[in-house]
Tab-separated table of C-alpha atoms and ligand atoms in Angstrom:
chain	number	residue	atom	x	y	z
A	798	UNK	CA	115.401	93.677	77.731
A	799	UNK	CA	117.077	93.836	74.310
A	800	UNK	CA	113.516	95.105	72.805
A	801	UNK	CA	113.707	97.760	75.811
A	802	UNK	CA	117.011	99.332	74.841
A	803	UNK	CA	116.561	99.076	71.212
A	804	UNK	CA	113.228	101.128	71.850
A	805	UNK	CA	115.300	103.657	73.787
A	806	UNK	CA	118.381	104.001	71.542
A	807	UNK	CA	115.508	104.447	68.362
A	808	UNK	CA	113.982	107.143	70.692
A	809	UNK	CA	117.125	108.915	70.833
A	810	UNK	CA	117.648	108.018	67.409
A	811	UNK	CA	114.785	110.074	66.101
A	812	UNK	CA	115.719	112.781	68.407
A	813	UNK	CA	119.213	113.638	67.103
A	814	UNK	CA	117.939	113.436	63.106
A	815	UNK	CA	115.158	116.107	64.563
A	816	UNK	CA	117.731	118.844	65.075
A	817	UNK	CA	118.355	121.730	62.987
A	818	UNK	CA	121.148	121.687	60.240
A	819	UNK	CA	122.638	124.460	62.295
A	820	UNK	CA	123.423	122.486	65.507
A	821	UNK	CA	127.083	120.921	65.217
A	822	UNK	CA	128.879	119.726	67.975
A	823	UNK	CA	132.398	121.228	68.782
A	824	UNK	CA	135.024	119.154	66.637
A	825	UNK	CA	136.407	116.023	69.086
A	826	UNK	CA	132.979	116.281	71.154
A	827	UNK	CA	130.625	113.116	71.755
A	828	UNK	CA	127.204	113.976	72.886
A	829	UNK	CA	126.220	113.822	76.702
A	830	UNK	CA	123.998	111.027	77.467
A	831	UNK	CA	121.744	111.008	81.019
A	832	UNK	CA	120.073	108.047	82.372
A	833	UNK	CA	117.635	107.051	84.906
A	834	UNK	CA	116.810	104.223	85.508
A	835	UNK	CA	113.791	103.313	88.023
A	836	UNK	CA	115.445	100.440	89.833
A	837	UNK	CA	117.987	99.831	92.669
A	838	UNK	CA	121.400	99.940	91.064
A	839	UNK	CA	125.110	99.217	92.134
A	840	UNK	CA	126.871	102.127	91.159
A	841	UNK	CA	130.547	101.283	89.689
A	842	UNK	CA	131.386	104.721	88.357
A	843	UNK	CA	128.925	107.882	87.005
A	844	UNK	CA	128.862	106.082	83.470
A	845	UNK	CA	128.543	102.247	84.795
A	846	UNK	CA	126.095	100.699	87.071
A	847	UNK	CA	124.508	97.298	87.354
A	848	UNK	CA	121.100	96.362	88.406
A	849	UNK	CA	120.911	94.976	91.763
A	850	UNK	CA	117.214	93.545	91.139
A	851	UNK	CA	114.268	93.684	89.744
A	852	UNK	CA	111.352	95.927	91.446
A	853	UNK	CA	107.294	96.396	90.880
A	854	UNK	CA	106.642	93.146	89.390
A	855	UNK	CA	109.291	93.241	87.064
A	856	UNK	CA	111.176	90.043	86.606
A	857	UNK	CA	113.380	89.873	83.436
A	858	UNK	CA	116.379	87.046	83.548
A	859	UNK	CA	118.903	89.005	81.143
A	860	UNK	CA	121.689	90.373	83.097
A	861	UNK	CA	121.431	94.210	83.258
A	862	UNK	CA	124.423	96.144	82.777
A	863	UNK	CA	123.860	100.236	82.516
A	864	UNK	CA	126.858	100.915	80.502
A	865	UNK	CA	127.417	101.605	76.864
A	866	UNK	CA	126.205	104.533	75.785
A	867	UNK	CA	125.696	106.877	78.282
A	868	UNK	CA	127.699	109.421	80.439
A	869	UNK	CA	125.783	109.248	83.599
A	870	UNK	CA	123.825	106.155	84.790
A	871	UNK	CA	121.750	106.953	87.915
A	872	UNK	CA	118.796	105.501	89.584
A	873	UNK	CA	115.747	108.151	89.472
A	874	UNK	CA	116.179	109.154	93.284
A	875	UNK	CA	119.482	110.415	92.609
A	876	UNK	CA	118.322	112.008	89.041
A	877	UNK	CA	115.620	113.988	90.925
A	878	UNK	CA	118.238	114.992	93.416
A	879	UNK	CA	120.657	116.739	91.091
A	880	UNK	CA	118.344	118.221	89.190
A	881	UNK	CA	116.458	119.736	92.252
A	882	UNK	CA	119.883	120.801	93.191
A	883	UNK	CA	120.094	122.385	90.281
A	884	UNK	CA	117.655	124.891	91.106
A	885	UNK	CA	117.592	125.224	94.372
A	886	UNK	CA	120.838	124.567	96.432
A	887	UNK	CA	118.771	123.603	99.560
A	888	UNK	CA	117.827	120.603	97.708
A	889	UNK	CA	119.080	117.941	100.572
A	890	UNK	CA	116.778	114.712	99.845
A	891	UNK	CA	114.182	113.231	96.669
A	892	UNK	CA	111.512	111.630	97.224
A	893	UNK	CA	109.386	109.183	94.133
A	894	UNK	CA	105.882	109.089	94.661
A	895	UNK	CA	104.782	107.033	91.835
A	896	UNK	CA	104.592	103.729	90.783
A	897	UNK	CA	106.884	102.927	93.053
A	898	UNK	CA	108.626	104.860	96.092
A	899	UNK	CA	111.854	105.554	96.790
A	900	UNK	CA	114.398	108.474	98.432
A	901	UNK	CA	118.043	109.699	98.120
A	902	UNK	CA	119.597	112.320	100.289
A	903	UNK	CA	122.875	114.342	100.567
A	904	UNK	CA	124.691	112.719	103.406
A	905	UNK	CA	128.394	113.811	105.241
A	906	UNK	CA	130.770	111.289	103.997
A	907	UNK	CA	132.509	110.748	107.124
A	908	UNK	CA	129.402	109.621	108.597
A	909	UNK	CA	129.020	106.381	106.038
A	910	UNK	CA	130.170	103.624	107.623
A	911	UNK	CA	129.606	101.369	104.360
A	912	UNK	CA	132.048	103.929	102.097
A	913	UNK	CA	136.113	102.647	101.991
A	914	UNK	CA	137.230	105.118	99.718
A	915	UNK	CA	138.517	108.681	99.487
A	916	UNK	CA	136.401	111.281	101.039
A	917	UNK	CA	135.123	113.422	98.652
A	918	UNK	CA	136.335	117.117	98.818
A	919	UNK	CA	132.622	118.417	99.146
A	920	UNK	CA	132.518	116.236	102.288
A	921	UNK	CA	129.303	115.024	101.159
A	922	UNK	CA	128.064	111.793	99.317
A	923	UNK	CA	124.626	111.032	98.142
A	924	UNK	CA	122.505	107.733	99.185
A	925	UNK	CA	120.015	106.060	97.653
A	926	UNK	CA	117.857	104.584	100.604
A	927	UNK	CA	115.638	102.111	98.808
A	928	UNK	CA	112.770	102.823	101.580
A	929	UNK	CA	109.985	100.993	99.525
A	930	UNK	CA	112.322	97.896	101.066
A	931	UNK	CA	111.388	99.541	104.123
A	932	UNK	CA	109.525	97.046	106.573
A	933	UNK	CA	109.239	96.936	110.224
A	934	UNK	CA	106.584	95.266	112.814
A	935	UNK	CA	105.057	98.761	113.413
A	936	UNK	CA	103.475	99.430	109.891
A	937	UNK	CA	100.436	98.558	109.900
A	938	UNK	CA	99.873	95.659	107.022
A	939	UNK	CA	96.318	94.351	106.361
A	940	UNK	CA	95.295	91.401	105.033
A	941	UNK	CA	94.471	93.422	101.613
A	942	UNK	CA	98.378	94.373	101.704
A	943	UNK	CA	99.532	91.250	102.641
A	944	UNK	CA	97.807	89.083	100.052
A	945	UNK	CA	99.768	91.343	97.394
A	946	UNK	CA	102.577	90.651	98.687
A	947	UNK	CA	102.061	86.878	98.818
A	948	UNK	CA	101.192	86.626	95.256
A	949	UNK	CA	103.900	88.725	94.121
A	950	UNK	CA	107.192	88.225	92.460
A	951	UNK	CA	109.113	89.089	95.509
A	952	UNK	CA	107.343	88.038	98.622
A	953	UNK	CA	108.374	89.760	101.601
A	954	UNK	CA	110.285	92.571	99.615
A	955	UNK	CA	109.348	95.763	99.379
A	956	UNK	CA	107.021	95.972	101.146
A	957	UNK	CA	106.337	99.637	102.314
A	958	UNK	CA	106.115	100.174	98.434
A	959	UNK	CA	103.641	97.563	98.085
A	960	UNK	CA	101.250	99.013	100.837
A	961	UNK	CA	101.259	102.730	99.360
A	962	UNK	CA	102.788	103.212	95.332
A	963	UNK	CA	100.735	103.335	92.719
A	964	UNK	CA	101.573	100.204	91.219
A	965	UNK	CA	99.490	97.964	94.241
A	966	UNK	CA	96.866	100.837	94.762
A	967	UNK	CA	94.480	99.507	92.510
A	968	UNK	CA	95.418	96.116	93.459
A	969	UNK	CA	94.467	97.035	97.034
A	970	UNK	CA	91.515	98.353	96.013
A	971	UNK	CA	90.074	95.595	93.779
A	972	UNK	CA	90.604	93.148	96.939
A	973	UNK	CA	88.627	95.799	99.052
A	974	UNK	CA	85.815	95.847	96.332
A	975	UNK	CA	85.545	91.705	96.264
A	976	UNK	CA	85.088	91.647	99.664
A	977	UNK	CA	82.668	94.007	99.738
A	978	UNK	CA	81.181	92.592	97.262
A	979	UNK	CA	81.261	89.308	98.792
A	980	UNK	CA	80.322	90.308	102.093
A	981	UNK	CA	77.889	93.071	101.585
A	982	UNK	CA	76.496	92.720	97.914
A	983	UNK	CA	77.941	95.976	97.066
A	984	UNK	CA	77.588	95.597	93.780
A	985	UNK	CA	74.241	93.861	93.468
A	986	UNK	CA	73.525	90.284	94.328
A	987	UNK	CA	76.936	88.944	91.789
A	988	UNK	CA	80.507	89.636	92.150
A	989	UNK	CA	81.069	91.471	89.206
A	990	UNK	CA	83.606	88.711	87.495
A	991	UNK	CA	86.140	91.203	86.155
A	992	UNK	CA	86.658	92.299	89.599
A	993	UNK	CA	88.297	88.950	89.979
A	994	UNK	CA	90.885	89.310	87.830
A	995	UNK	CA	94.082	90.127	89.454
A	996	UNK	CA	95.584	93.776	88.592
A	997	UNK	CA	92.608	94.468	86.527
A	998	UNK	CA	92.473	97.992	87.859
A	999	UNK	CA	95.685	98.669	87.143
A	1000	UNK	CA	95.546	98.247	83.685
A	1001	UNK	CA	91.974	99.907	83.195
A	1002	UNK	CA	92.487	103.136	85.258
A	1003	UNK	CA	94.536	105.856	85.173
A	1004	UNK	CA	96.892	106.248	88.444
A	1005	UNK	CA	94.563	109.683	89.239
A	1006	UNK	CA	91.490	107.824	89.244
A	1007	UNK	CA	92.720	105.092	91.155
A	1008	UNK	CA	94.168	107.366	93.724
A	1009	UNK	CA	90.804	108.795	93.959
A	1010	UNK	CA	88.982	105.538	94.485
A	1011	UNK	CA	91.189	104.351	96.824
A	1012	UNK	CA	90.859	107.338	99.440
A	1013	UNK	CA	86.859	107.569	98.311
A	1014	UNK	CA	87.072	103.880	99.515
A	1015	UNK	CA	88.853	104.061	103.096
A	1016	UNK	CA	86.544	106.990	103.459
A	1017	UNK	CA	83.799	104.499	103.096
A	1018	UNK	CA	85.132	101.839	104.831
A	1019	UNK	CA	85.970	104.174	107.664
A	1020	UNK	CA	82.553	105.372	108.166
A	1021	UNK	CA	81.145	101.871	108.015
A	1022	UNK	CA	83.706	100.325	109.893
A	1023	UNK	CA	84.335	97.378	107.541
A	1024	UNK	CA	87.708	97.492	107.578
A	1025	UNK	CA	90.406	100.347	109.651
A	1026	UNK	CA	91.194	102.940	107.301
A	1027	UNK	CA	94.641	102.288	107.788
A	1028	UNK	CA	95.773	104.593	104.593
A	1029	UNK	CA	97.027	108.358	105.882
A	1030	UNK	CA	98.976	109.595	108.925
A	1031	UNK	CA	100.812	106.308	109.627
A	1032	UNK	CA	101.897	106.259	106.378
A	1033	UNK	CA	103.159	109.644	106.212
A	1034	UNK	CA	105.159	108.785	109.392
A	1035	UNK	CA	106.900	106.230	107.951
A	1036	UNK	CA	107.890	108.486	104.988
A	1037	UNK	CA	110.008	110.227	106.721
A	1038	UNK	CA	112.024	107.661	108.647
A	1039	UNK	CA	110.358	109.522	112.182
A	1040	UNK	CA	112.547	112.088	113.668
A	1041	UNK	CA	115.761	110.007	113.219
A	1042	UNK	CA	116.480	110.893	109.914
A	1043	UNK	CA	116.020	114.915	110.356
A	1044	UNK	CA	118.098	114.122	113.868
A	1045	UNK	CA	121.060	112.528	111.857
A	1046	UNK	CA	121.199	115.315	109.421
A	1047	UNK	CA	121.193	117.753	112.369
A	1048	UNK	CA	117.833	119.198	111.027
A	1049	UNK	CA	115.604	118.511	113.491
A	1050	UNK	CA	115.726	121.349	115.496
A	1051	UNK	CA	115.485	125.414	114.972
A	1052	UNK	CA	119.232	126.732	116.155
A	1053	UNK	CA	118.954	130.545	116.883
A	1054	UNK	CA	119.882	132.912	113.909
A	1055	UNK	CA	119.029	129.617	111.093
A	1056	UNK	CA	117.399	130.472	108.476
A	1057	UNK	CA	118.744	127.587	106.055
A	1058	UNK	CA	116.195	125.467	104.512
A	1059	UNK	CA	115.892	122.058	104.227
A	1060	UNK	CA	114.058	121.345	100.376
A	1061	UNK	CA	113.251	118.020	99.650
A	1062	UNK	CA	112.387	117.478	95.817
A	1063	UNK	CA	109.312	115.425	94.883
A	1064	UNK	CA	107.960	113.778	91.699
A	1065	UNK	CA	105.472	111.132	90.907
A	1066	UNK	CA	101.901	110.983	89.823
A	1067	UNK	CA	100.913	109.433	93.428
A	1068	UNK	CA	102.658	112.704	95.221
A	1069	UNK	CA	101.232	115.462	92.051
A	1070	UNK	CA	97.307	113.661	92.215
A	1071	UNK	CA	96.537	112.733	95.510
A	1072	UNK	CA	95.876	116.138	97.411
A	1073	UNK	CA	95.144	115.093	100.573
A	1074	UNK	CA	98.227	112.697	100.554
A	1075	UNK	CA	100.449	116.013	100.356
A	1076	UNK	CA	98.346	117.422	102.935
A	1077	UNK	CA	98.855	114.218	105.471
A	1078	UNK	CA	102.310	114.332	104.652
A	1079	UNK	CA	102.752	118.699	105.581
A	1080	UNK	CA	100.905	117.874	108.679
A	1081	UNK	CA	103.009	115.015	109.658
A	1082	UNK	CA	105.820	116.628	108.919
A	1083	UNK	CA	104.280	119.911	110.968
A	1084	UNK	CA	103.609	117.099	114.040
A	1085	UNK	CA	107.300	115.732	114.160
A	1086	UNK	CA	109.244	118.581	113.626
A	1087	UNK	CA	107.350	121.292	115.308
A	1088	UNK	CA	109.034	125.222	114.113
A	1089	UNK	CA	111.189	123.196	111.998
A	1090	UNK	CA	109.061	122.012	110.252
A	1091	UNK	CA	108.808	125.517	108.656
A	1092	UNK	CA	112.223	125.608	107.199
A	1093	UNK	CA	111.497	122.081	105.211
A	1094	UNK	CA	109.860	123.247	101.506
A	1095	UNK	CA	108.651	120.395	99.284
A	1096	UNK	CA	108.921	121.355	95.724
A	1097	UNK	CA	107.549	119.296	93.325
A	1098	UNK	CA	109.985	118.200	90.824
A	1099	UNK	CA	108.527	117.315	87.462
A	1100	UNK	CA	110.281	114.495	85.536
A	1101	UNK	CA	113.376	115.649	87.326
A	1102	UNK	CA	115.040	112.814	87.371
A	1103	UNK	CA	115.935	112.833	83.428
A	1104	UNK	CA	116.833	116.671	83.677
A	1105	UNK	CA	119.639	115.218	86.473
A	1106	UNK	CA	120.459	112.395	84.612
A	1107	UNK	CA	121.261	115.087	81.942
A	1108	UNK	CA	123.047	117.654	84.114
A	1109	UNK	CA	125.403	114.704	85.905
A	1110	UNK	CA	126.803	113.606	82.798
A	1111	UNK	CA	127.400	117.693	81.423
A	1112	UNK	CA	129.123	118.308	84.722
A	1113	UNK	CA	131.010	114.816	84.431
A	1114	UNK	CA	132.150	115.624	80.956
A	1115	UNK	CA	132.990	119.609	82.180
A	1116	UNK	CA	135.315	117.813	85.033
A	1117	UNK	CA	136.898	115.503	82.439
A	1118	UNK	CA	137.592	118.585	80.532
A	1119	UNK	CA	139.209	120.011	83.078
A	1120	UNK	CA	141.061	117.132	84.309
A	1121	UNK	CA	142.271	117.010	81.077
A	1122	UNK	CA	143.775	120.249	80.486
B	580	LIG	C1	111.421	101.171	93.223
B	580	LIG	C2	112.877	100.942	92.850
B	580	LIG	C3	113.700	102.179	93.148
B	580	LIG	C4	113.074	103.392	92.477
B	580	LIG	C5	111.631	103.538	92.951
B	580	LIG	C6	110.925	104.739	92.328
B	580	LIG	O1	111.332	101.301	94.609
B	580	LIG	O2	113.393	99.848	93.593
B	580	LIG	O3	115.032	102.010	92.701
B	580	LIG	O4	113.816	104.527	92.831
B	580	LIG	O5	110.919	102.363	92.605
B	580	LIG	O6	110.870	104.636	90.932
């Protein structure tokens, strides 16, 4: 963890000594520090958070506590949502489609049940769902996504992340390819022994080209009936929490004279490489919501998250300013 940090801090190290002679900060001014960091996180104030655990195979003993150098500490959902907020003030949810998967939304304080404390004068509060926790009898798990799991650091856990991020894709795949292999000498009359190896595709392909295998493969496996092609619409579905969530937010529906849009910001390789993974997801989206659907926009959101990070702690340090004065 130590090594982690001390990469990070050099990073930013190197950065600073890289500006011009010309760039001085403002006499009694600190610099403005934004983090993300890709894990779920208990948030104590802007500039302090602890990890609640460890995610996507990670498993580190130190104690993690997010707070001594920076002036915002977020996890990346909430990153991505203030810096697509940034740009477009219908920004109302983030999705990560990456190596993991996760969403945060803009929710009406009143209507936490979990939050004690003062309402905020905005009204609204942001949450950080954790969805790759997400698991319920009705997604549909296959052995190939259950035998991940098994194995894994965190059995039972996460488990809507392990059947669809881009961290287990290739895992899922190389168990697909053994059995074929097995089964229907797919690969000549031997199992070809790297193929054995556990996570071997993660490691040798990039996240594109594993995306790509795994849809070329439920395409074959479809057509040959091997195994369901389970990847695709049900998915999708379960991305977007059914109906319920857009019926909480009181989004669901087309009211007469509305024209306010609902944008949801999206980053992640899995979301930016896999086209017809966007496309499942527009028509899903298209099936549940019906003319409403046509007021939701997904815009992608490249590496938004540190651009949030970045913008939380200037408008943190702007409101201590003016607490201040
Ligand atoms: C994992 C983490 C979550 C993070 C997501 C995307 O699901 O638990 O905190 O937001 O990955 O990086």
């Amino acid at each position: 963890m130590r090594e982690l940090f001390d990469f990070a801090a050099e990073a930013l190290a190197n950065f600073v000594s890289s500006e011009g002679e010309d760039f001085h900060l403002p006499p009694g001014r600190q610099r403005e520090l934004g983090f993300t960091f890709s894990f779920p996180v208990r948030q104590l104030s802007i500039a302090s958070a602890t990890l609640i655990k460890w995610t996507k195979g990670f498993s580190i003993e130190d104690a993690v506590k997010l707070n001594p150098f920076a002036v915002s500490h977020v996890n990346d959902t909430i990153g991505t949502l203030a810096g697509g907020r940034y740009y477009h003030p219908d920004v109302i949810a983030a999705v990560i489609l990456g190596t993991g998967t996760n969403a945060a939304y803009v929710e009406r304080a009143h209507a936490i049940p979990k939050w004690h404390g003062l309402l905020p004068k905005s009204g609204e509060m942001v949450i950080n769902t954790e969805w790759g926790n997400f698991r319920a009898s009705h997604l549909p798990l296959t052995e190939y996504d259950q035998a991940p799991d098994v194995e894994s650091l965190n059995p039972g856990e996460q488990i809507f992340e392990k059947i669809i991020s881009g961290m287990y894709l290739g895992e899922i795949v190389r168990r697909v390819l053994c059995r074929m292999a097995e089964e229907a000498a797919f690969f000549g009359d031997t199992v070809p022994p790297k193929l054995k190896i556990p996570f071997v595709l993660r490691y040798s392909f990039r996240l594109d080209e594993l995306i790509l295998m795994k849809h070329l493969l439920n395409e074959a496996i479809a057509s040959h009936s091997i195994i369901p092609s389970y990847m695709d619409k049900t998915d999708i579905e379960y991305f977007f929490e059914n109906k319920n969530g857009w019926k909480k937010l009181g989004r669901d529906t087309v009211k007469e004279g509305d024209n306010q849009r609902s944008v949801i910001a999206l980053d992640g390789g899995l979301f930016e490489h896999y086209t017809k993974f966007r496309e499942c997801m527009e028509s899903t989206l298209k099936e549940l919501l019906g003319d409403a659907s046509d007021s939701v926009v997904i815009e992608h959101s490249n590496d938004g998250s540190g651009i949030g990070a970045a913008l939380l702690a200037a408008s943190h340090s702007q409101y201590l300013k003016v607490e201040e004065s």
